[in-house]
XYZ file of C-alpha atoms in Angstrom:
590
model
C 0.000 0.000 0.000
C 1.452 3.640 -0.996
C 0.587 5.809 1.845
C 0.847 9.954 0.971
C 1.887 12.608 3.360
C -0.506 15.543 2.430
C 1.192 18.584 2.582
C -0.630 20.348 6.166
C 0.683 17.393 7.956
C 4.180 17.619 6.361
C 4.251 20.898 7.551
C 3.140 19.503 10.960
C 5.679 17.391 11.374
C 8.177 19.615 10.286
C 7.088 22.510 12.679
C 7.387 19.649 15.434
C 10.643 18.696 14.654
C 12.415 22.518 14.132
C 10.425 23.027 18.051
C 12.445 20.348 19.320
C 15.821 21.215 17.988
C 15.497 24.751 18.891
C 14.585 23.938 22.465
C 17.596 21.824 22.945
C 19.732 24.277 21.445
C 18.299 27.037 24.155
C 18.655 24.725 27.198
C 22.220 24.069 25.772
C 24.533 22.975 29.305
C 28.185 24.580 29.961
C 29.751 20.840 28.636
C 27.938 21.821 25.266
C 28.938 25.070 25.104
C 32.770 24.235 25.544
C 32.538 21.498 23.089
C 32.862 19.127 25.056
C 36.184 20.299 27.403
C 34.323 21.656 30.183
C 31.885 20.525 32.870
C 29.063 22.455 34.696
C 29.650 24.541 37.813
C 28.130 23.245 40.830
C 25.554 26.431 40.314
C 25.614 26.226 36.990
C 24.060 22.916 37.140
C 21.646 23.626 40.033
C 20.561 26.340 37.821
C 20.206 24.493 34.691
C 17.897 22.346 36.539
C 16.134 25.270 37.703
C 15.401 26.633 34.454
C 14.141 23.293 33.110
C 12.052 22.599 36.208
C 10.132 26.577 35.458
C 9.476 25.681 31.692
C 8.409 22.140 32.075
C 5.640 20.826 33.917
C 7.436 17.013 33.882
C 10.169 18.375 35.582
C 10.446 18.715 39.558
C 13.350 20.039 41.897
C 13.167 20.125 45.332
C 16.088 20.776 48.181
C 16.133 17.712 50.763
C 18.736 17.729 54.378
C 22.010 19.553 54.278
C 25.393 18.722 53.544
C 28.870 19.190 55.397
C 29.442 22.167 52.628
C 26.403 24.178 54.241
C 24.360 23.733 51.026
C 21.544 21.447 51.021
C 21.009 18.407 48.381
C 18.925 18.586 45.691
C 16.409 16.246 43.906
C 15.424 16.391 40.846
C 12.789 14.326 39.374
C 11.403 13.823 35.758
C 7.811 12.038 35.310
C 5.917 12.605 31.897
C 2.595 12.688 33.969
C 3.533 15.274 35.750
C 2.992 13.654 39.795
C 5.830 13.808 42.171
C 3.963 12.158 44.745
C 6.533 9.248 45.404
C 3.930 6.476 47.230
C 1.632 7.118 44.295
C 4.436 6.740 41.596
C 5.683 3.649 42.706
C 2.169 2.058 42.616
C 2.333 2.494 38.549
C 5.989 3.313 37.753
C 9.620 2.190 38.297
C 11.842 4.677 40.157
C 15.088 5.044 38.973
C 17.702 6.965 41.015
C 20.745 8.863 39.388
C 23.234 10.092 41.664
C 26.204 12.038 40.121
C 29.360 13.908 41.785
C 29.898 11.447 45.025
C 33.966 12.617 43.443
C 33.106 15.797 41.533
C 36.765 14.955 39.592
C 34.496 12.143 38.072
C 31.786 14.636 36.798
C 30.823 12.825 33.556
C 27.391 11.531 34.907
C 26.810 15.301 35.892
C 27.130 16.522 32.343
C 25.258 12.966 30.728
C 22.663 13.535 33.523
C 21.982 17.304 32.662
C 21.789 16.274 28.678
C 19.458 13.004 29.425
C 16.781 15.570 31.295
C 17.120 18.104 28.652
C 16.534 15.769 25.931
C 13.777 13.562 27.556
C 11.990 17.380 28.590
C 12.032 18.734 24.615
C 10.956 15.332 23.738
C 14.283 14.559 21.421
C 14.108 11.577 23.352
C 10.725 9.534 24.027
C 8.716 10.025 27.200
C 9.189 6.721 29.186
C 5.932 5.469 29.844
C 6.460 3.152 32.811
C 9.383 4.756 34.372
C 10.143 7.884 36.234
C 13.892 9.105 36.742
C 15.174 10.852 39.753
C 18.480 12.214 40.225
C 20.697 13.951 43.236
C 23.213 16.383 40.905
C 25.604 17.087 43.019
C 26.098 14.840 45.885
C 29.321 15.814 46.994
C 28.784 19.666 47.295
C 31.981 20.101 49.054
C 33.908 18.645 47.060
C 32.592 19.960 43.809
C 33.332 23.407 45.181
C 37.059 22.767 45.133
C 37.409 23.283 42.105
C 41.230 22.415 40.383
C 43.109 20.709 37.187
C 45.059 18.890 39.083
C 44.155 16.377 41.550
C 43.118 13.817 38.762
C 46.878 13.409 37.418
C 45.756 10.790 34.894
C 42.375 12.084 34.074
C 42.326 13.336 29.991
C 39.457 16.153 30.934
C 37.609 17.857 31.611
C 39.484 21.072 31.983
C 38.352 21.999 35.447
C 36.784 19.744 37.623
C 36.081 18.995 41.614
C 37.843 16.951 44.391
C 37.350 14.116 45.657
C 37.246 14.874 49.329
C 34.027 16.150 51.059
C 33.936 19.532 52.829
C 35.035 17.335 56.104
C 37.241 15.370 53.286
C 35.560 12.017 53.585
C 35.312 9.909 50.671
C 31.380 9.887 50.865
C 31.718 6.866 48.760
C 32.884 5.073 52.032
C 30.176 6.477 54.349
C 27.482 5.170 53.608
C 26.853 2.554 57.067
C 28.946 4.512 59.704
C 27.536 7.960 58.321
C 30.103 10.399 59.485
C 28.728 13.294 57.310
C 25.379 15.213 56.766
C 25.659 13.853 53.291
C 25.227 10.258 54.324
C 22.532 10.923 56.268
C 20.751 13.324 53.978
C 21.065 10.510 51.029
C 19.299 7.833 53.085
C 16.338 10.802 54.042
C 16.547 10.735 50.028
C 16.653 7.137 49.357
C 14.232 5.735 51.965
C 11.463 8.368 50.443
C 12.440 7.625 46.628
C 12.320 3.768 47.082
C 14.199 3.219 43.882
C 13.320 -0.032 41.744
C 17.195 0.916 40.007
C 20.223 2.690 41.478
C 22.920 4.094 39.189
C 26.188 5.852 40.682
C 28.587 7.568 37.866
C 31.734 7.762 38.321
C 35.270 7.504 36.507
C 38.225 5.008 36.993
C 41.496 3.673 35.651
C 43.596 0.736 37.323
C 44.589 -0.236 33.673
C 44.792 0.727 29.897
C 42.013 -0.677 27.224
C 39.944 -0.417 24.580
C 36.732 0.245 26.810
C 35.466 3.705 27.408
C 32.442 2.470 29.559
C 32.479 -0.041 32.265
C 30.090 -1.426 34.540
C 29.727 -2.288 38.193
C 26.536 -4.010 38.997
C 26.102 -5.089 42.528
C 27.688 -8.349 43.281
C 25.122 -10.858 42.309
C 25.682 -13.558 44.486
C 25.410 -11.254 47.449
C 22.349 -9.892 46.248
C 20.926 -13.189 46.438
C 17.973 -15.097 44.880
C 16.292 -15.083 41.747
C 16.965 -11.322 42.278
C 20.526 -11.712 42.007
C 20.380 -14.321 39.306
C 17.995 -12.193 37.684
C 20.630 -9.091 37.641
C 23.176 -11.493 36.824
C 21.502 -13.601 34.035
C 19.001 -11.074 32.306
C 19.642 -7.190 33.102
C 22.949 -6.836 32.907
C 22.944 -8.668 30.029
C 20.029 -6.944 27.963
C 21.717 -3.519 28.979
C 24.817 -4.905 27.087
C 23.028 -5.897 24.436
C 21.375 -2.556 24.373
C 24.342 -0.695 24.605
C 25.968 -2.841 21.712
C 23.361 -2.520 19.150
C 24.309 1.478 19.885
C 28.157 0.399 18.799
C 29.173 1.218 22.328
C 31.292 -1.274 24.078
C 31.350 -2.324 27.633
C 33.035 -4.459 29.831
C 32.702 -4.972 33.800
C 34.849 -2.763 35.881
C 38.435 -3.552 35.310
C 39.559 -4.344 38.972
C 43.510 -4.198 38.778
C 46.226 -1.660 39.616
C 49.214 -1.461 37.240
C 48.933 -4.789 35.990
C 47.514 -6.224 32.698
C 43.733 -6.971 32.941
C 43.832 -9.787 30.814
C 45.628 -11.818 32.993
C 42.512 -12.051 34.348
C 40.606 -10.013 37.414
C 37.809 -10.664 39.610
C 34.889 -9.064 40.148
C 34.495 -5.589 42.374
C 32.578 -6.339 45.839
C 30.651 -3.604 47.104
C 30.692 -3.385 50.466
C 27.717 -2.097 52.353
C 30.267 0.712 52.693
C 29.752 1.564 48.783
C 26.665 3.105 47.916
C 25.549 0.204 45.596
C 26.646 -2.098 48.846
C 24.041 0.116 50.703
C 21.372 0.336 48.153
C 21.399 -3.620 47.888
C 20.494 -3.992 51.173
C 16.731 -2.943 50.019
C 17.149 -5.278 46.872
C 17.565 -2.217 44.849
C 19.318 -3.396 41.881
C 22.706 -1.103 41.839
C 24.688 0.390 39.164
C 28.221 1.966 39.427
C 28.956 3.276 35.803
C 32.930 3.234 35.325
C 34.192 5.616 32.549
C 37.550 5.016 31.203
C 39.650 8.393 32.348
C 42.317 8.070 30.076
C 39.153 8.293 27.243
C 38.353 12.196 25.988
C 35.728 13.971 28.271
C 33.584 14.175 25.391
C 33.436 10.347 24.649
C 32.707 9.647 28.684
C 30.097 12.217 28.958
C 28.332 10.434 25.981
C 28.891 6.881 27.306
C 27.939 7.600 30.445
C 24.143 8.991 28.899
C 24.020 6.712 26.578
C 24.068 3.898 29.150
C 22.109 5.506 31.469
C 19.434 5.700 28.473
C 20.101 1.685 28.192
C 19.201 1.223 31.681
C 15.745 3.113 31.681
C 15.044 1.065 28.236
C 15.734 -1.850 29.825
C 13.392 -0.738 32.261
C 10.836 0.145 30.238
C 10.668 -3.329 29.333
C 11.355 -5.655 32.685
C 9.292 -3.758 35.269
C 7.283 -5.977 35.769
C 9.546 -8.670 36.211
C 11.767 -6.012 38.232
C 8.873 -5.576 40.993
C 7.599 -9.054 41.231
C 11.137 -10.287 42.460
C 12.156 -7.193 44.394
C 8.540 -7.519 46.152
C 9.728 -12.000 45.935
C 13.133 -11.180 47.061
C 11.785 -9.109 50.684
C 9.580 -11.956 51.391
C 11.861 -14.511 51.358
C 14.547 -12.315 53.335
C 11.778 -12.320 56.184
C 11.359 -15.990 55.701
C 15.307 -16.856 56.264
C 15.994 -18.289 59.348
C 19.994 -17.780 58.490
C 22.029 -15.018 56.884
C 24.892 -15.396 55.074
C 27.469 -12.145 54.583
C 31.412 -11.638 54.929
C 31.414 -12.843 51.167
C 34.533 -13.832 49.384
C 35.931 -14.237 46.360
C 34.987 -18.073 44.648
C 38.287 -19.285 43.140
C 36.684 -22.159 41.613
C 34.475 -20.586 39.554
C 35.133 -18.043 36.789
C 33.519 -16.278 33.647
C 35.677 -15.448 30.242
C 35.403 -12.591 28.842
C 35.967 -11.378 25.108
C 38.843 -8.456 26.308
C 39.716 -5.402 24.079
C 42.841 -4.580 25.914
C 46.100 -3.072 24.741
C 49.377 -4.662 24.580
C 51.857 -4.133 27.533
C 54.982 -4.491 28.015
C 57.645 -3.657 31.065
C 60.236 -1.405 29.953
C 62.764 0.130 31.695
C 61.292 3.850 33.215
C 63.097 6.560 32.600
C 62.500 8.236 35.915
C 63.280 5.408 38.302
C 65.955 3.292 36.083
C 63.312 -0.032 36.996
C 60.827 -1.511 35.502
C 57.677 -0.241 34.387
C 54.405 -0.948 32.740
C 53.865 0.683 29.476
C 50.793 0.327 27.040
C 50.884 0.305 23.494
C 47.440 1.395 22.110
C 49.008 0.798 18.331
C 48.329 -2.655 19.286
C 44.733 -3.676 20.497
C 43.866 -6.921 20.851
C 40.841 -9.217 21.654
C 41.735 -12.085 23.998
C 39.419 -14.485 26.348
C 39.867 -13.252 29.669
C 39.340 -14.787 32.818
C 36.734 -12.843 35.253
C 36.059 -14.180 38.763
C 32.242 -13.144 39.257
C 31.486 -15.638 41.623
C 31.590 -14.861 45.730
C 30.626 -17.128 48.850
C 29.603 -16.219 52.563
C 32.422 -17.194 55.082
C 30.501 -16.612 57.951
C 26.225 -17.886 58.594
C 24.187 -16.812 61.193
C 20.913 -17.905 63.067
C 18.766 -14.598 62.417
C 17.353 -13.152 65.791
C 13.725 -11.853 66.296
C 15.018 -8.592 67.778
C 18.322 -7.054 68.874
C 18.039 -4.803 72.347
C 19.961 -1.678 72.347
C 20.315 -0.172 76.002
C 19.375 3.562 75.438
C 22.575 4.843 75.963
C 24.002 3.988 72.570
C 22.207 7.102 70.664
C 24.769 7.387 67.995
C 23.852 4.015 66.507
C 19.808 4.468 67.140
C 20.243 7.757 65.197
C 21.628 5.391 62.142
C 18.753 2.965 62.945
C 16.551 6.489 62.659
C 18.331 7.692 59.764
C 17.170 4.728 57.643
C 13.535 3.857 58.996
C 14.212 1.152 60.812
C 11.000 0.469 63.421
C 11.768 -0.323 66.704
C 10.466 0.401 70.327
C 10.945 1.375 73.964
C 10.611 -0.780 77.103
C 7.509 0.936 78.849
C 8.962 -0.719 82.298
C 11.944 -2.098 83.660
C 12.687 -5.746 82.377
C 14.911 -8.900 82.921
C 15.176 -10.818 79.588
C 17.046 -13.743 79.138
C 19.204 -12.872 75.566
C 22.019 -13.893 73.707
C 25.205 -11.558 74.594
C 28.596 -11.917 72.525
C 31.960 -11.463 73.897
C 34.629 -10.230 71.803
C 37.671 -12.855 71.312
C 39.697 -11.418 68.834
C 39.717 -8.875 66.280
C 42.840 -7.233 64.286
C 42.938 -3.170 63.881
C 44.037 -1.294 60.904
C 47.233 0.760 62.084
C 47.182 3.590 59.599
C 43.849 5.461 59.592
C 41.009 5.052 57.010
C 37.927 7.644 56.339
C 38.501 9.269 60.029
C 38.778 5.749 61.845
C 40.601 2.942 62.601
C 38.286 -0.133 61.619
C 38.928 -3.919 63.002
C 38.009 -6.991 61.388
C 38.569 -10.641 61.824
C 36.505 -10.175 64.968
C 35.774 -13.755 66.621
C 32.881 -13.962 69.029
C 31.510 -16.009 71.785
C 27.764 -16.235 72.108
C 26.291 -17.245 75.653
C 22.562 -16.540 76.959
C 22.762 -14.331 79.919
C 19.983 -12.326 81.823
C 20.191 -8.845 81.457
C 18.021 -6.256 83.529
C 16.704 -3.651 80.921
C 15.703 -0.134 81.441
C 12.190 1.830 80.331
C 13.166 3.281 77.498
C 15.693 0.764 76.225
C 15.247 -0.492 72.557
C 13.458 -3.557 71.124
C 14.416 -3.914 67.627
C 12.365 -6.492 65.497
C 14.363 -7.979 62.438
C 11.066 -8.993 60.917
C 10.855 -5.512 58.732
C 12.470 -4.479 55.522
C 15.384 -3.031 56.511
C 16.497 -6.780 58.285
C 19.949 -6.850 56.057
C 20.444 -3.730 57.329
C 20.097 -4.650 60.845
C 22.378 -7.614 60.533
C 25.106 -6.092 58.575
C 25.294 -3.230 60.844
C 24.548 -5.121 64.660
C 26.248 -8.186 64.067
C 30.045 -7.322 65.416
C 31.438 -9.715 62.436
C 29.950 -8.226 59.186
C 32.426 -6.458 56.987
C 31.046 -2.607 57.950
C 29.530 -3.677 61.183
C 29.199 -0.759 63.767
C 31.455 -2.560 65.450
C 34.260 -2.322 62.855
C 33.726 1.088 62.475
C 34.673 1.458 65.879
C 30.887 2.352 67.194
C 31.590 0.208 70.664
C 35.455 0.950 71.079
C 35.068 2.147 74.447
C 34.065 -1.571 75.650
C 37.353 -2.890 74.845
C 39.280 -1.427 77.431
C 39.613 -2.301 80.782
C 38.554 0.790 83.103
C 38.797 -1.380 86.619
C 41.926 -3.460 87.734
C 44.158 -4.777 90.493
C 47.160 -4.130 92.576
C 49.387 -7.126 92.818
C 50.206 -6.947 95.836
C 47.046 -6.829 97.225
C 45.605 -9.212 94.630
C 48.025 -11.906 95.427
C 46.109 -12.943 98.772
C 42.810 -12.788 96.548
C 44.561 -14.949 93.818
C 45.637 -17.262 96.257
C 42.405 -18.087 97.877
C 40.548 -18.206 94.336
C 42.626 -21.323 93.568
C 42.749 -22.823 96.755
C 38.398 -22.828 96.473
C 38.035 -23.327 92.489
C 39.864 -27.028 91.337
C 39.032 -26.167 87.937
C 40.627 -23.287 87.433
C 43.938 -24.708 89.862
C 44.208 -27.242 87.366
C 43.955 -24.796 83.914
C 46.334 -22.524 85.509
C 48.886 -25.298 86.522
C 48.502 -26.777 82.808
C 49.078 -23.163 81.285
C 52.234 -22.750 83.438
C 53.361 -26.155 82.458
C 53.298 -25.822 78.314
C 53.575 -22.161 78.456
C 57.195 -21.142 79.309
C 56.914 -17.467 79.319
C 53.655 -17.194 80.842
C 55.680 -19.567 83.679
C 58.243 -16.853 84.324
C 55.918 -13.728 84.059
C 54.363 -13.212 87.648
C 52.049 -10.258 86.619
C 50.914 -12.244 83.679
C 49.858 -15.386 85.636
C 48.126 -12.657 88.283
C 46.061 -11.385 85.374
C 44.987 -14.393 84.409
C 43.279 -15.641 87.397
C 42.229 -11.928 87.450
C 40.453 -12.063 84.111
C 38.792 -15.467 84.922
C 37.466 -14.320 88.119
C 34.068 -12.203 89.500
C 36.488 -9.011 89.635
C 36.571 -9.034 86.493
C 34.008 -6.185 85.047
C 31.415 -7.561 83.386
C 31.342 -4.512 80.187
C 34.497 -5.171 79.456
C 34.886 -7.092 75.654
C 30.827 -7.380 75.871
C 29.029 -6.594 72.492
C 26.342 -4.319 73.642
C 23.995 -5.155 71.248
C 21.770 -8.169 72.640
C 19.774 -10.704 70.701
C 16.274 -11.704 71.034
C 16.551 -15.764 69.819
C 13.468 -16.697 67.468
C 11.102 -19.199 69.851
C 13.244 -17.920 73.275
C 10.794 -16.624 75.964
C 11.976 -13.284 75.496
C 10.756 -13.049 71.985
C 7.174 -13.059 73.900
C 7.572 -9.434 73.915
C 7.269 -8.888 70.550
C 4.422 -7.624 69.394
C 2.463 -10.101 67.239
């Protein structure tokens, strides 16, 4: 059939088309304007927004909390019906949340993020119909107001960009559990009222030379768990790919090496609850890190980085659906678990192979240093099957509690239970509950310090059941909610960013009572003379252990730490857990 275009709606059509172009070219950004070299001001992007959010209806921006800089955050929010009511959009729409400049230096998803909103509110791009984006501009306000071009010594662009320190000069990329800044704890005000279905972080990174100027960093799959994670694994990340390649953009997972050849093979990034995509996972929000390629032109990034992000909310288009029946799947069966499995490490059994476009590299001798060093030679690309370690298992397992109980004095970490709308609530009267209490073995402490502390880890516990008197206005904390991966990454003193690695409970491990020999030795003396048991374990220990048999304060401190002088605070967790079936779990409420 011949179909003809009359010539009033050739004219039509036309008229629509010259509207669009000519109100992209007058919402042009600062990264247009420079050809590509530059990227937006911190106010020059809040202002773009601005502007865009006055002459179109779709388009919302709102401030939210403050930041360490003094300046508040930002939202801004695009939905083609024009509602910005976020418990009525998620009833009929995906949510997916951008968040750009967590390190202003890696301002690419600032620019791409500015040019995606632009182009989706003059309609050069198609209205999504089933999904609504939200993005945080700036995140790192501080840090984008230190503006320099030098602190990114091997970034190619853009010609001015931010630091990577906040205005406290935190990596807020590291903050996200022990939530040292207002930023932290202004993006979980943000996240826990979006509710994002998607979460995509942009950032910039380079460990190694390639081909690549876009790589990914989905949230580890395995820790995600589930159909969910097999799901992200299996079916999303791989239809984004597909996506992205039928654009002729290439991608590749995030190349984790440091001066070394990737394609002697790498593993797999794992983000941390630490990480925001570590956080965001820990509401089954399926996480994002974009990974541009810094060596690549600013130009080439800034289009990567939007033309994923365009993938990703046509990939969404398509799967929400299936993207909200196993996020709503994936909670139910968290609250069904009886166990939880976290600390997760890196399967050496199991690998992927990847198709790499790498670069040939070679060590020469440096002309600086007179040793070796790694130089790339991007005359000579090369595809090669790679070896990629995407596969992680739990070392530790735990038996889930019904509640933890957190004595009212520990305000800092209720104000992170707060923070992130975790339900809980207060003994009305005073109560002995029988719980289970942990005492701290062993843990090892990082000697140099990291993001304002000095974490532990390889903590080693012993669980007992004790009665513990509890105060009105002490904390019952049922695990039986959505934020229960929260709970037990954060409460349980083993877990990667527990509060107890991030030195929440420091003041428990040391001593604030003790003895004075001389006085003690009469008390010593008399404890072993009453208790067989421990006469006979501190003969044996002075028999096999020669130094301990010629150190008289040592042997003193050990009958001192084994005895009822012994204060009972000292290496207790102060977190206490409510065991599922236990009497104590009677006080829950049904």
């Amino acid at each position: 059939m011949k179909y003809i275009i009359f010539p009033t709606v050739l004219l039509f059509l036309l008229s629509c088309e010259t509207k669009t172009q000519d109100e992209v070219v007058s919402y042009q950004t600062s990264y247009e304007n420079s050809e590509g070299t530059e990227t937006a001001t911190y106010q020059e992007t809040i202002d773009f927004y601005i502007r865009l959010a006055k002459d179109f209806p779709e388009i919302n921006i709102q401030t939210i909390g403050e930041t360490d800089s003094g300046y508040p955050l930002h939202v801004v929010t695009f939905n083609p019906d024009g509602d910005f009511n976020f418990d009525r959009i998620r009833e009929e729409k995906a949510i997916v949340l951008i968040n750009n400049g967590i390190h202003p230096g890696e301002s690419d998803g600032i620019d791409a993020t500015m040019l995606l909103y632009r182009d989706l509110a003059t309609q050069k791009l198609s209205y999504p119909k089933k999904t609504v984006l939200v993005t945080i501009p700036i995140y790192n306000i501080g840090g984008s107001l230190y503006r320099n071009s030098h602190t990114r010594a091997n970034q190619n662009g853009p010609k001015e960009y931010g630091f990577r320190g906040n205005a406290l000069n935190y990596d807020l990329n590291r903050d996200f559990i022990k939530m040292d800044t207002k930023n932290a704890e202004t993006f979980s005000q943000i996240f826990h009222l979006v509710k994002p279905d998607i979460f995509i972080d942009n950032h910039v990174s380079n460990g190694a030379d390639y081909q690549y100027t876009l790589t990914h960093l989905f949230t580890q799959h395995n820790k995600l768990g589930g159909k969910l994670g097999t799901y992200l694994n299996k079916e999303f990340r791989p239809k984004v790919e597909e996506s992205l390649e039928k654009k002729d953009w290439d991608i590749t997972p995030y190349v984790n090496v440091f001066n070394r050849p990737p394609e002697l093979g790498f593993s797999q990034f794992m983000d941390h609850p630490r990480y925001s995509t570590g956080y965001t996972t820990l509401w089954n929000t399926l996480g994002l890190m974009v990974e541009t390629h810094m060596l690549k032109p600013y130009k080439k990034r800034v289009e990567g980085t939007y033309e994923l992000m365009e993938s990703v909310v046509g990939v969404v288009e398509k799967e929400f659906d299936n993207i909200r029946k196993l996020r709503e799947q994936t909670q139910e069966e968290n609250l069904n678990q009886s166990k939880y499995y976290f600390n997760w490490q890196l399967d050496t059994t199991r690998n992927s192979t990847l198709n790499f476009k790498g670069y040939e590299a070679s060590q020469i001798t440096s002309e600086v240093t007179g040793l070796a060093r790694l130089k790339y030679d991007q005359s000579k690309p090369f595809t090669q099957e790679t070896t990629y370690y995407n596969y992680y298992v739990p070392k530790d397992t735990i038996n889930i509690p019904a509640a933890y109980v957190i004595k009212r004095s520990w305000n800092k970490v209720v104000q992170r239970l707060e923070a992130n709308n975790i339900e809980y609530f207060n003994l009305d009267q005073d109560t002995s509950l029988t719980v289970e209490s942990y005492q701290i073995l062993e843990y090892d402490t990082r000697e140099s310090p990291y993001e304002g502390h000095y974490p532990h880890s390889n903590v080693k516990v012993k669980k007992s059941n004790l009665k513990i008197s509890f105060q009105v206005g002490d904390y019952i904390v049922p695990t039986n909610q959505s934020g229960m991966r929260y709970l037990l990454e954060t409460l349980e003193p083993q877990a990667d960013d527990s509060f107890f690695n991030w030195n929440f409970f420091d003041m428990i491990l040391q001593q604030k009572e003790g003895f004075s020999p001389y006085v003690f030795e009469d008390v010593a003396l008399e404890l072993l003379q009453k208790d067989s048991t421990l006469r006979g374990n501190f003969l044996i220990k002075k028999e096999l252990d020669e130094d301990f048999a010629q150190n008289w304060y040592a042997q003193l401190d050990w009958i001192y730490q084994r005895s009822t002088y012994r204060e009972a605070p000292y290496l207790r967790y102060p977190i206490y857990r409510i065991a599922k079936g236990s009497s104590a779990a009677a006080i829950l409420p049904e």
